[in-house]
Amino acid sequence: GAGVSQSPSNKVTEKGKDVELRCDPISGHTALYWYRQSLGQGLEFLIYFQGNSAPDKSGLPSDRFSAERTGGSVSTLTIQRTQQEDSAVYLCASSPRTQRAADTQYFGPGTRLTVL
Amino acid sequence: DAKTTQPNSMESNEEEPVHLPCNHSTISGTDYIHWYRQLPSQGPEYVIHGLTSNVNNRMASLAIAEDRKSSTLILHRATLRDAAVYYCILISPGGYNKLIFGAGTRLAVHP
């Protein structure tokens, strides 16, 4: 079946512009996560959505970052007034959230964001 | 979440077994041990997970120490495609299952 998809695959923007990154999770998965991976850095958690519950935004690095999930499916990560340090690969993952701590997360291919 | 410790890098020859260690001395009784790997230029992918007993699947085996303070991911016959960064991650129940990635172990496989 279809996996997690993300768009665009690459995005080049100028400093100060806003960008939107999209994630389409696996159908039926109620949990959705955003992570990012900066060049030479590890993967860091950004935000988590579970059903209709309030999202866990504890990983967002600044108030320029926001995310929403419409209809419990598609999610959009928005970065306002982009800075060069925002350059990274942004990864989305989804999970069926059926066995909690035993759940597997399925990752998309990522969006590579370059801020000039 | 409890922390894990892994070697920065390991090397193997193709078709040989590979044992990737992970120490997690502060693991709690209910923490699951998950392994993910990230191939070059790809998102992470799930490999295997376990709680107390050893686990096998089509990709690998997971051997968990009796005191659960360490575990080993076993690739029975390494292939060139197994060259990746391998992450050992503990997940506690009741939370959001967010993955806290460490530096992982970079596995090089030589032909």
PDB file of C-alpha atoms in Angstrom:
ATOM      1  CA  GLY A   1       0.000   0.000   0.000  1.00  0.00           C
ATOM      2  CA  ALA A   2       0.920   3.645  -0.179  1.00  0.00           C
ATOM      3  CA  GLY A   3       3.415   4.901   2.353  1.00  0.00           C
ATOM      4  CA  VAL A   4       3.854   8.330   3.877  1.00  0.00           C
ATOM      5  CA  SER A   5       4.289  10.974   1.214  1.00  0.00           C
ATOM      6  CA  GLN A   6       5.725  14.455   1.552  1.00  0.00           C
ATOM      7  CA  SER A   7       5.802  17.430  -0.749  1.00  0.00           C
ATOM      8  CA  PRO A   8       7.704  19.141  -2.081  1.00  0.00           C
ATOM      9  CA  SER A   9      10.743  16.896  -2.076  1.00  0.00           C
ATOM     10  CA  ASN A  10      12.985  19.936  -2.300  1.00  0.00           C
ATOM     11  CA  LYS A  11      12.330  23.566  -1.476  1.00  0.00           C
ATOM     12  CA  VAL A  12      14.698  26.464  -1.930  1.00  0.00           C
ATOM     13  CA  THR A  13      13.601  29.759  -0.459  1.00  0.00           C
ATOM     14  CA  GLU A  14      15.019  33.123   0.420  1.00  0.00           C
ATOM     15  CA  LYS A  15      15.611  34.224   3.966  1.00  0.00           C
ATOM     16  CA  GLY A  16      12.525  35.887   5.397  1.00  0.00           C
ATOM     17  CA  LYS A  17      10.001  34.044   3.227  1.00  0.00           C
ATOM     18  CA  ASP A  18       7.328  31.719   4.572  1.00  0.00           C
ATOM     19  CA  VAL A  19       7.239  28.055   3.528  1.00  0.00           C
ATOM     20  CA  GLU A  20       4.680  25.283   3.828  1.00  0.00           C
ATOM     21  CA  LEU A  21       5.609  21.612   3.901  1.00  0.00           C
ATOM     22  CA  ARG A  22       2.978  18.941   3.401  1.00  0.00           C
ATOM     23  CA  CYS A  23       2.660  15.415   4.769  1.00  0.00           C
ATOM     24  CA  ASP A  24       0.166  12.752   3.713  1.00  0.00           C
ATOM     25  CA  PRO A  25       0.204   9.978   6.309  1.00  0.00           C
ATOM     26  CA  ILE A  26      -0.695   6.350   5.729  1.00  0.00           C
ATOM     27  CA  SER A  27      -4.461   6.006   5.549  1.00  0.00           C
ATOM     28  CA  GLY A  28      -5.962   5.088   8.890  1.00  0.00           C
ATOM     29  CA  HIS A  29      -2.954   6.144  10.938  1.00  0.00           C
ATOM     30  CA  THR A  30      -4.093   8.369  13.776  1.00  0.00           C
ATOM     31  CA  ALA A  31      -0.681   9.508  15.010  1.00  0.00           C
ATOM     32  CA  LEU A  32       1.464  11.913  12.981  1.00  0.00           C
ATOM     33  CA  TYR A  33       4.921  13.245  13.837  1.00  0.00           C
ATOM     34  CA  TRP A  34       7.236  15.860  12.368  1.00  0.00           C
ATOM     35  CA  TYR A  35      11.004  15.647  12.807  1.00  0.00           C
ATOM     36  CA  ARG A  36      13.890  17.502  11.252  1.00  0.00           C
ATOM     37  CA  GLN A  37      17.463  16.594  10.479  1.00  0.00           C
ATOM     38  CA  SER A  38      19.981  19.374  10.034  1.00  0.00           C
ATOM     39  CA  LEU A  39      23.209  18.827   8.129  1.00  0.00           C
ATOM     40  CA  GLY A  40      25.554  16.910  10.362  1.00  0.00           C
ATOM     41  CA  GLN A  41      23.005  16.831  13.150  1.00  0.00           C
ATOM     42  CA  GLY A  42      20.767  14.125  14.455  1.00  0.00           C
ATOM     43  CA  LEU A  43      17.059  13.803  14.062  1.00  0.00           C
ATOM     44  CA  GLU A  44      15.020  15.966  16.396  1.00  0.00           C
ATOM     45  CA  PHE A  45      11.335  15.756  17.235  1.00  0.00           C
ATOM     46  CA  LEU A  46       9.212  18.790  16.378  1.00  0.00           C
ATOM     47  CA  ILE A  47       5.496  18.104  16.900  1.00  0.00           C
ATOM     48  CA  TYR A  48       3.027  15.254  17.366  1.00  0.00           C
ATOM     49  CA  PHE A  49      -0.663  14.904  16.504  1.00  0.00           C
ATOM     50  CA  GLN A  50      -2.947  12.156  17.811  1.00  0.00           C
ATOM     51  CA  GLY A  51      -6.532  12.097  16.648  1.00  0.00           C
ATOM     52  CA  ASN A  52      -8.473  15.072  17.939  1.00  0.00           C
ATOM     53  CA  SER A  53      -6.233  15.610  20.949  1.00  0.00           C
ATOM     54  CA  ALA A  54      -4.217  18.774  21.416  1.00  0.00           C
ATOM     55  CA  PRO A  55      -0.866  18.384  19.652  1.00  0.00           C
ATOM     56  CA  ASP A  56       2.405  18.058  21.520  1.00  0.00           C
ATOM     57  CA  LYS A  57       4.339  21.110  20.294  1.00  0.00           C
ATOM     58  CA  SER A  58       7.196  20.718  22.745  1.00  0.00           C
ATOM     59  CA  GLY A  59       9.815  20.228  20.036  1.00  0.00           C
ATOM     60  CA  LEU A  60       9.091  23.308  17.938  1.00  0.00           C
ATOM     61  CA  PRO A  61      12.263  25.458  18.051  1.00  0.00           C
ATOM     62  CA  SER A  62      10.550  28.841  17.882  1.00  0.00           C
ATOM     63  CA  ASP A  63       7.175  30.521  17.405  1.00  0.00           C
ATOM     64  CA  ARG A  64       7.981  30.866  13.709  1.00  0.00           C
ATOM     65  CA  PHE A  65       7.146  27.179  13.417  1.00  0.00           C
ATOM     66  CA  SER A  66       3.562  25.941  13.418  1.00  0.00           C
ATOM     67  CA  ALA A  67       1.714  22.904  12.177  1.00  0.00           C
ATOM     68  CA  GLU A  68      -1.827  21.825  11.648  1.00  0.00           C
ATOM     69  CA  ARG A  69      -3.555  18.611  10.777  1.00  0.00           C
ATOM     70  CA  THR A  70      -6.837  18.884   8.948  1.00  0.00           C
ATOM     71  CA  GLY A  71      -9.499  16.214   9.218  1.00  0.00           C
ATOM     72  CA  GLY A  72      -7.166  13.925  11.062  1.00  0.00           C
ATOM     73  CA  SER A  73      -5.207  13.242   7.904  1.00  0.00           C
ATOM     74  CA  VAL A  74      -2.999  15.649   5.956  1.00  0.00           C
ATOM     75  CA  SER A  75      -0.622  17.838   7.934  1.00  0.00           C
ATOM     76  CA  THR A  76       1.116  21.071   7.011  1.00  0.00           C
ATOM     77  CA  LEU A  77       4.226  22.403   8.724  1.00  0.00           C
ATOM     78  CA  THR A  78       4.629  26.137   8.258  1.00  0.00           C
ATOM     79  CA  ILE A  79       7.801  28.079   8.867  1.00  0.00           C
ATOM     80  CA  GLN A  80       7.413  31.847   8.878  1.00  0.00           C
ATOM     81  CA  ARG A  81      10.208  34.302   8.157  1.00  0.00           C
ATOM     82  CA  THR A  82      12.665  31.525   7.374  1.00  0.00           C
ATOM     83  CA  GLN A  83      16.228  31.785   8.604  1.00  0.00           C
ATOM     84  CA  GLN A  84      19.325  30.048   7.284  1.00  0.00           C
ATOM     85  CA  GLU A  85      19.445  27.832  10.356  1.00  0.00           C
ATOM     86  CA  ASP A  86      16.066  26.406   9.305  1.00  0.00           C
ATOM     87  CA  SER A  87      17.806  24.610   6.436  1.00  0.00           C
ATOM     88  CA  ALA A  88      17.303  20.909   7.068  1.00  0.00           C
ATOM     89  CA  VAL A  89      15.454  17.823   5.937  1.00  0.00           C
ATOM     90  CA  TYR A  90      11.965  17.810   7.416  1.00  0.00           C
ATOM     91  CA  LEU A  91      10.593  14.325   7.972  1.00  0.00           C
ATOM     92  CA  CYS A  92       7.058  13.238   8.639  1.00  0.00           C
ATOM     93  CA  ALA A  93       6.066   9.914  10.190  1.00  0.00           C
ATOM     94  CA  SER A  94       2.757   8.270  10.950  1.00  0.00           C
ATOM     95  CA  SER A  95       1.746   5.452  13.243  1.00  0.00           C
ATOM     96  CA  PRO A  96      -1.408   3.406  13.765  1.00  0.00           C
ATOM     97  CA  ARG A  97      -1.293   4.135  17.498  1.00  0.00           C
ATOM     98  CA  THR A  98      -2.787   0.786  18.355  1.00  0.00           C
ATOM     99  CA  GLN A  99      -0.186  -0.700  20.680  1.00  0.00           C
ATOM    100  CA  ARG A 100       1.183   2.519  22.112  1.00  0.00           C
ATOM    101  CA  ALA A 101       4.822   1.982  23.122  1.00  0.00           C
ATOM    102  CA  ALA A 102       5.096  -0.939  20.720  1.00  0.00           C
ATOM    103  CA  ASP A 103       3.853   1.110  17.765  1.00  0.00           C
ATOM    104  CA  THR A 104       6.030   1.454  14.698  1.00  0.00           C
ATOM    105  CA  GLN A 105       6.499   4.795  12.989  1.00  0.00           C
ATOM    106  CA  TYR A 106       6.579   4.926   9.211  1.00  0.00           C
ATOM    107  CA  PHE A 107       8.609   7.756   7.759  1.00  0.00           C
ATOM    108  CA  GLY A 108       8.202   9.665   4.545  1.00  0.00           C
ATOM    109  CA  PRO A 109      11.113  10.557   2.258  1.00  0.00           C
ATOM    110  CA  GLY A 110      11.411  14.052   3.695  1.00  0.00           C
ATOM    111  CA  THR A 111      11.457  17.579   2.322  1.00  0.00           C
ATOM    112  CA  ARG A 112      14.883  19.146   1.920  1.00  0.00           C
ATOM    113  CA  LEU A 113      14.587  22.844   2.761  1.00  0.00           C
ATOM    114  CA  THR A 114      17.349  25.223   1.782  1.00  0.00           C
ATOM    115  CA  VAL A 115      17.172  28.820   2.964  1.00  0.00           C
ATOM    116  CA  LEU A 116      19.457  31.139   1.023  1.00  0.00           C
TER     117      LEU A 116
ATOM    118  CA  ASP B   1      12.947   8.760  28.244  1.00  0.00           C
ATOM    119  CA  ALA B   2      15.970   6.683  29.228  1.00  0.00           C
ATOM    120  CA  LYS B   3      19.150   7.213  27.237  1.00  0.00           C
ATOM    121  CA  THR B   4      20.979   4.733  25.057  1.00  0.00           C
ATOM    122  CA  THR B   5      24.668   4.429  24.217  1.00  0.00           C
ATOM    123  CA  GLN B   6      25.918   3.038  20.917  1.00  0.00           C
ATOM    124  CA  PRO B   7      29.329   2.892  19.224  1.00  0.00           C
ATOM    125  CA  ASN B   8      29.777   5.670  16.677  1.00  0.00           C
ATOM    126  CA  SER B   9      30.727   3.326  13.863  1.00  0.00           C
ATOM    127  CA  MET B  10      31.225  -0.310  12.938  1.00  0.00           C
ATOM    128  CA  GLU B  11      32.424  -2.140   9.878  1.00  0.00           C
ATOM    129  CA  SER B  12      31.524  -5.468   8.384  1.00  0.00           C
ATOM    130  CA  ASN B  13      32.188  -7.518   5.310  1.00  0.00           C
ATOM    131  CA  GLU B  14      29.394  -8.532   3.007  1.00  0.00           C
ATOM    132  CA  GLU B  15      27.631 -11.784   3.916  1.00  0.00           C
ATOM    133  CA  GLU B  16      29.079 -11.812   7.422  1.00  0.00           C
ATOM    134  CA  PRO B  17      26.961 -11.449  10.574  1.00  0.00           C
ATOM    135  CA  VAL B  18      26.905  -8.070  12.295  1.00  0.00           C
ATOM    136  CA  HIS B  19      26.224  -7.480  15.973  1.00  0.00           C
ATOM    137  CA  LEU B  20      25.281  -3.899  16.814  1.00  0.00           C
ATOM    138  CA  PRO B  21      25.321  -3.234  20.571  1.00  0.00           C
ATOM    139  CA  CYS B  22      23.252  -0.795  22.585  1.00  0.00           C
ATOM    140  CA  ASN B  23      23.554   0.012  26.274  1.00  0.00           C
ATOM    141  CA  HIS B  24      20.542   1.299  28.174  1.00  0.00           C
ATOM    142  CA  SER B  25      21.414   0.900  31.838  1.00  0.00           C
ATOM    143  CA  THR B  26      18.612   3.210  33.050  1.00  0.00           C
ATOM    144  CA  ILE B  27      15.842   1.386  31.205  1.00  0.00           C
ATOM    145  CA  SER B  28      12.597   1.029  33.123  1.00  0.00           C
ATOM    146  CA  GLY B  29      10.614  -2.172  33.334  1.00  0.00           C
ATOM    147  CA  THR B  30       8.035  -1.014  30.821  1.00  0.00           C
ATOM    148  CA  ASP B  31      10.292   0.623  28.226  1.00  0.00           C
ATOM    149  CA  TYR B  32      10.262  -0.927  24.775  1.00  0.00           C
ATOM    150  CA  ILE B  33      13.536  -1.211  22.844  1.00  0.00           C
ATOM    151  CA  HIS B  34      13.147  -0.069  19.246  1.00  0.00           C
ATOM    152  CA  TRP B  35      15.673  -0.113  16.419  1.00  0.00           C
ATOM    153  CA  TYR B  36      15.426   2.072  13.350  1.00  0.00           C
ATOM    154  CA  ARG B  37      17.907   2.575  10.568  1.00  0.00           C
ATOM    155  CA  GLN B  38      18.481   5.363   8.084  1.00  0.00           C
ATOM    156  CA  LEU B  39      19.905   4.559   4.697  1.00  0.00           C
ATOM    157  CA  PRO B  40      21.719   7.349   2.840  1.00  0.00           C
ATOM    158  CA  SER B  41      19.371  10.107   1.652  1.00  0.00           C
ATOM    159  CA  GLN B  42      16.282   8.348   3.012  1.00  0.00           C
ATOM    160  CA  GLY B  43      13.991   8.689   5.994  1.00  0.00           C
ATOM    161  CA  PRO B  44      14.438   6.301   8.900  1.00  0.00           C
ATOM    162  CA  GLU B  45      12.848   2.887   8.668  1.00  0.00           C
ATOM    163  CA  TYR B  46      11.746   0.544  11.391  1.00  0.00           C
ATOM    164  CA  VAL B  47      13.859  -2.542  11.930  1.00  0.00           C
ATOM    165  CA  ILE B  48      12.645  -4.367  15.031  1.00  0.00           C
ATOM    166  CA  HIS B  49      11.474  -3.880  18.590  1.00  0.00           C
ATOM    167  CA  GLY B  50      11.152  -5.902  21.777  1.00  0.00           C
ATOM    168  CA  LEU B  51      10.377  -5.721  25.456  1.00  0.00           C
ATOM    169  CA  THR B  52      11.926  -8.662  27.298  1.00  0.00           C
ATOM    170  CA  SER B  53      12.252 -11.647  24.985  1.00  0.00           C
ATOM    171  CA  ASN B  54      14.496 -11.997  21.965  1.00  0.00           C
ATOM    172  CA  VAL B  55      12.749 -11.181  18.706  1.00  0.00           C
ATOM    173  CA  ASN B  56      13.242 -12.241  15.115  1.00  0.00           C
ATOM    174  CA  ASN B  57      11.824 -10.834  11.923  1.00  0.00           C
ATOM    175  CA  ARG B  58      12.731 -10.915   8.258  1.00  0.00           C
ATOM    176  CA  MET B  59      15.209  -8.075   8.638  1.00  0.00           C
ATOM    177  CA  ALA B  60      17.070  -8.870  11.824  1.00  0.00           C
ATOM    178  CA  SER B  61      17.110 -10.375  15.298  1.00  0.00           C
ATOM    179  CA  LEU B  62      17.072  -8.540  18.598  1.00  0.00           C
ATOM    180  CA  ALA B  63      18.830 -10.087  21.561  1.00  0.00           C
ATOM    181  CA  ILE B  64      17.921  -8.526  24.901  1.00  0.00           C
ATOM    182  CA  ALA B  65      20.082  -9.083  27.959  1.00  0.00           C
ATOM    183  CA  GLU B  66      18.436 -10.766  30.905  1.00  0.00           C
ATOM    184  CA  ASP B  67      18.718  -7.607  33.028  1.00  0.00           C
ATOM    185  CA  ARG B  68      17.527  -5.539  30.020  1.00  0.00           C
ATOM    186  CA  LYS B  69      20.396  -3.079  30.459  1.00  0.00           C
ATOM    187  CA  SER B  70      21.717  -3.832  26.998  1.00  0.00           C
ATOM    188  CA  SER B  71      20.583  -5.259  23.698  1.00  0.00           C
ATOM    189  CA  THR B  72      22.131  -6.318  20.409  1.00  0.00           C
ATOM    190  CA  LEU B  73      20.756  -5.975  16.915  1.00  0.00           C
ATOM    191  CA  ILE B  74      21.897  -8.878  14.784  1.00  0.00           C
ATOM    192  CA  LEU B  75      22.050  -8.784  11.014  1.00  0.00           C
ATOM    193  CA  HIS B  76      22.639 -12.391  10.074  1.00  0.00           C
ATOM    194  CA  ARG B  77      24.235 -11.771   6.677  1.00  0.00           C
ATOM    195  CA  ALA B  78      25.157  -8.199   5.951  1.00  0.00           C
ATOM    196  CA  THR B  79      24.563  -6.896   2.445  1.00  0.00           C
ATOM    197  CA  LEU B  80      25.742  -3.663   0.884  1.00  0.00           C
ATOM    198  CA  ARG B  81      22.209  -2.348   1.289  1.00  0.00           C
ATOM    199  CA  ASP B  82      22.528  -2.672   5.057  1.00  0.00           C
ATOM    200  CA  ALA B  83      25.037   0.191   5.153  1.00  0.00           C
ATOM    201  CA  ALA B  84      23.165   2.766   7.219  1.00  0.00           C
ATOM    202  CA  VAL B  85      22.995   4.540  10.557  1.00  0.00           C
ATOM    203  CA  TYR B  86      21.316   2.321  13.133  1.00  0.00           C
ATOM    204  CA  TYR B  87      19.456   3.881  16.040  1.00  0.00           C
ATOM    205  CA  CYS B  88      18.554   2.169  19.304  1.00  0.00           C
ATOM    206  CA  ILE B  89      15.666   4.002  20.991  1.00  0.00           C
ATOM    207  CA  LEU B  90      13.715   3.396  24.185  1.00  0.00           C
ATOM    208  CA  ILE B  91      10.025   4.194  24.253  1.00  0.00           C
ATOM    209  CA  SER B  92       8.020   4.472  27.451  1.00  0.00           C
ATOM    210  CA  PRO B  93       4.322   3.615  27.443  1.00  0.00           C
ATOM    211  CA  GLY B  94       1.857   6.342  28.210  1.00  0.00           C
ATOM    212  CA  GLY B  95       3.710   9.014  26.309  1.00  0.00           C
ATOM    213  CA  TYR B  96       3.488  10.203  22.768  1.00  0.00           C
ATOM    214  CA  ASN B  97       6.016   7.689  21.485  1.00  0.00           C
ATOM    215  CA  LYS B  98       8.113  10.468  20.031  1.00  0.00           C
ATOM    216  CA  LEU B  99      11.433   9.056  18.944  1.00  0.00           C
ATOM    217  CA  ILE B 100      14.486  10.568  20.611  1.00  0.00           C
ATOM    218  CA  PHE B 101      17.332   9.840  18.226  1.00  0.00           C
ATOM    219  CA  GLY B 102      20.906   9.721  19.449  1.00  0.00           C
ATOM    220  CA  ALA B 103      23.909   9.667  17.159  1.00  0.00           C
ATOM    221  CA  GLY B 104      23.397   6.015  16.289  1.00  0.00           C
ATOM    222  CA  THR B 105      25.957   3.592  14.847  1.00  0.00           C
ATOM    223  CA  ARG B 106      27.121   4.129  11.304  1.00  0.00           C
ATOM    224  CA  LEU B 107      27.579   0.685   9.739  1.00  0.00           C
ATOM    225  CA  ALA B 108      29.890   0.324   6.763  1.00  0.00           C
ATOM    226  CA  VAL B 109      29.652  -2.886   4.748  1.00  0.00           C
ATOM    227  CA  HIS B 110      32.579  -3.835   2.547  1.00  0.00           C
ATOM    228  CA  PRO B 111      32.229  -6.045  -0.536  1.00  0.00           C
TER     229      PRO B 111
END
